[in-house]
Amino acid sequence: MKTINLTEQSVRDLNQALHDQAIECTEREWEVLEPKGQHNIACGLDQNISVDIKGPTGYYCAGMNKKAHVTIHGNAGQGVAENMMSGTVRVKGDASQAAGATAHGGLLVIEGNAAARCGISMKGVDIVVKGNVGHMSCFMGQAGALVVCGDAGDALGDSLYETHIYVKGEVKSLGADCIQKEMREEHIEELTELLNRAGVDEDPTAFKRYGSARQLYNFKVDNTSAY
């Protein structure tokens, strides 16, 4: 295992070393010490490597991740796993706003709570949150799945496209064009697989499913007030 202490080396040095693994992989396991909430840690990775970050991180940790498996042993700042393409990112704490924003693929697991706009404009990523999510989560969600084992704040799924949303707890309110839908057998199977991948022990039959009413896909003058 390669260990980098961020009190002795810069984030730029760390990221360069991690990016170099895409050209020639010399080390599969990495450990990052003393992150102390610094921004942009482990961004833009493009190799099947494991990165353990031993402490809290700032903005955009593991952004644009591809193939790598990143674990944050603490809380994560705004935009964790933003625009992730593949691989996994696990936060062993809480996540700030816009976790998984615009992400195209991979799996994001948040073991604590996620703040506002979790999964905003998500495009294929799967997000599993063991706690609660804040307001406007899954705003304009296009594809993938958002699983919330706790409660959801106001305007869940506002202007939603085709992301599947599963919530075990209470939903404060639904956003424009988001409705509760029937939980059929194929959705139980999908949710079971997602919970298993995330290592979360929950009963999938205890969740409710939410999705798009598909009334805002095209402009209709009768819906002007909802736009």
Coordinates of C-alpha atoms in Angstrom, one line a residue, residues 1-180:
M1 CA 0.0 0.0 0.0
K2 CA 1.2 3.5 -0.9
T3 CA 0.6 6.1 1.8
I4 CA 0.6 9.8 1.2
N5 CA 0.3 12.3 4.1
L6 CA -1.3 15.6 3.0
T7 CA 0.6 17.5 5.7
E8 CA 3.8 16.6 3.9
Q9 CA 2.7 16.6 0.2
S10 CA 0.1 18.7 -1.7
V11 CA -3.2 17.6 -3.1
R12 CA -1.7 18.3 -6.5
D13 CA 1.1 15.9 -5.8
L14 CA -1.4 13.2 -4.7
N15 CA -3.7 13.7 -7.7
Q16 CA -0.8 13.5 -10.1
A17 CA 0.4 10.3 -8.5
L18 CA -3.0 8.8 -8.8
H19 CA -3.5 10.0 -12.4
D20 CA -0.2 8.4 -13.3
Q21 CA -1.7 5.0 -12.5
A22 CA -3.9 5.3 -15.6
I23 CA -0.7 5.2 -17.7
E24 CA 1.1 2.5 -15.8
C25 CA -0.4 1.0 -12.7
T26 CA 2.3 0.5 -10.1
E27 CA 0.2 0.4 -7.0
R28 CA -3.4 -0.8 -6.5
E29 CA -3.9 0.3 -2.9
W30 CA -3.5 3.9 -1.7
E31 CA -4.0 5.5 1.7
V32 CA -4.3 9.2 2.2
L33 CA -3.6 10.6 5.7
E34 CA -4.5 14.0 7.2
P35 CA -6.8 15.3 4.5
K36 CA -8.2 18.0 6.9
G37 CA -11.1 19.0 4.7
Q38 CA -9.0 20.0 1.7
H39 CA -10.7 20.3 -1.6
N40 CA -10.5 18.2 -4.9
I41 CA -8.9 15.2 -3.3
A42 CA -8.7 12.1 -5.6
C43 CA -10.4 13.8 -8.6
G44 CA -10.3 12.5 -12.1
L45 CA -9.1 9.0 -11.4
D46 CA -9.1 6.6 -14.3
Q47 CA -7.8 3.2 -13.0
N48 CA -9.1 0.3 -11.0
I49 CA -7.4 1.3 -7.7
S50 CA -8.5 1.6 -4.1
V51 CA -8.1 4.9 -2.3
D52 CA -8.7 5.1 1.5
I53 CA -9.0 8.7 2.7
K54 CA -8.5 8.8 6.5
G55 CA -10.5 11.8 7.5
P56 CA -13.0 14.5 6.3
T57 CA -12.7 16.0 2.8
G58 CA -13.7 19.3 1.3
Y59 CA -15.4 20.1 -2.0
Y60 CA -15.6 17.7 -5.0
C61 CA -13.7 14.8 -3.5
A62 CA -13.6 11.8 -6.0
G63 CA -15.2 14.0 -8.7
M64 CA -15.1 12.6 -12.3
N65 CA -14.2 9.2 -10.9
K66 CA -13.7 6.4 -13.3
K67 CA -13.0 2.8 -12.3
A68 CA -11.5 3.6 -8.9
H69 CA -12.9 2.7 -5.5
V70 CA -12.7 5.6 -3.1
T71 CA -13.6 5.5 0.6
I72 CA -13.8 8.6 2.8
H73 CA -13.5 7.9 6.5
G74 CA -15.3 11.0 7.6
N75 CA -17.7 13.7 6.2
A76 CA -17.5 15.0 2.7
G77 CA -18.0 18.5 1.4
Q78 CA -20.1 19.8 -1.5
G79 CA -20.2 17.8 -4.7
V80 CA -18.6 14.5 -3.6
A81 CA -18.4 12.1 -6.6
E82 CA -19.7 14.8 -8.9
N83 CA -19.8 13.7 -12.5
M84 CA -18.6 10.2 -11.6
M85 CA -18.5 7.8 -14.5
S86 CA -17.9 4.4 -12.9
G87 CA -16.3 2.7 -9.8
T88 CA -17.5 3.3 -6.3
V89 CA -17.4 6.1 -3.7
R90 CA -18.3 5.4 -0.1
V91 CA -18.7 8.2 2.5
K92 CA -18.5 6.9 6.1
G93 CA -20.1 10.0 7.4
D94 CA -22.4 12.8 6.1
A95 CA -22.2 14.4 2.7
S96 CA -22.8 18.1 2.0
Q97 CA -24.9 19.5 -0.9
A98 CA -25.1 18.1 -4.4
A99 CA -23.6 14.6 -3.7
G100 CA -23.3 12.7 -6.9
A101 CA -24.4 15.7 -9.0
T102 CA -24.5 14.9 -12.8
A103 CA -22.9 11.5 -12.2
H104 CA -23.2 9.1 -15.2
G105 CA -22.5 5.7 -13.5
G106 CA -21.0 3.8 -10.7
L107 CA -22.2 3.5 -7.1
L108 CA -22.2 6.3 -4.4
V109 CA -22.9 5.1 -0.8
I110 CA -23.4 7.7 1.9
E111 CA -23.5 6.0 5.3
G112 CA -24.7 9.1 7.1
N113 CA -27.1 11.9 5.9
A114 CA -26.9 13.8 2.6
A115 CA -27.7 17.5 2.4
A116 CA -29.8 19.4 -0.2
R117 CA -29.8 18.4 -3.9
C118 CA -28.4 15.0 -3.5
G119 CA -28.3 13.4 -7.0
I120 CA -29.1 16.6 -8.8
S121 CA -29.3 16.0 -12.6
M122 CA -28.0 12.4 -12.0
K123 CA -27.5 10.6 -15.3
G124 CA -27.1 6.9 -14.5
V125 CA -25.3 6.7 -11.1
D126 CA -26.8 4.6 -8.3
I127 CA -26.9 6.5 -4.9
V128 CA -27.7 4.8 -1.6
V129 CA -28.1 7.0 1.5
K130 CA -28.4 5.2 4.8
G131 CA -29.7 8.4 6.5
N132 CA -31.8 11.3 5.3
V133 CA -31.6 13.5 2.3
G134 CA -32.2 17.3 2.1
H135 CA -34.5 19.4 -0.1
M136 CA -34.6 19.2 -3.9
S137 CA -32.9 15.8 -3.9
C138 CA -32.9 14.2 -7.4
F139 CA -33.9 17.4 -9.0
M140 CA -34.0 16.8 -12.8
G141 CA -32.8 13.2 -12.2
Q142 CA -32.5 11.6 -15.6
A143 CA -31.4 8.0 -15.0
G144 CA -30.1 5.6 -12.3
A145 CA -31.5 5.1 -8.9
L146 CA -31.7 7.1 -5.6
V147 CA -32.3 5.0 -2.4
V148 CA -33.0 6.8 0.8
C149 CA -33.2 4.7 4.0
G150 CA -34.3 7.6 6.1
D151 CA -36.5 10.6 5.3
A152 CA -36.5 13.0 2.3
G153 CA -36.9 16.8 2.5
D154 CA -39.0 19.2 0.4
A155 CA -39.5 18.9 -3.4
L156 CA -38.1 15.4 -3.8
G157 CA -37.7 14.6 -7.5
D158 CA -38.6 18.0 -8.8
S159 CA -38.8 18.0 -12.7
L160 CA -37.8 14.3 -12.7
Y161 CA -37.1 12.3 -15.8
E162 CA -36.5 8.6 -15.4
T163 CA -34.5 8.1 -12.2
H164 CA -36.0 5.5 -9.9
I165 CA -36.4 6.9 -6.3
Y166 CA -36.9 4.6 -3.3
V167 CA -37.6 6.0 0.2
K168 CA -38.2 4.1 3.4
G169 CA -39.1 7.0 5.6
E170 CA -41.2 10.1 5.3
V171 CA -41.2 12.5 2.3
K172 CA -41.8 16.1 3.3
S173 CA -43.1 17.0 -0.1
L174 CA -42.8 15.9 -3.8
G175 CA -41.5 18.3 -6.5
A176 CA -43.2 19.2 -9.7
D177 CA -44.1 16.1 -11.8
C178 CA -42.9 13.6 -9.2
I179 CA -45.5 11.1 -7.9
Q180 CA -45.6 7.9 -5.8

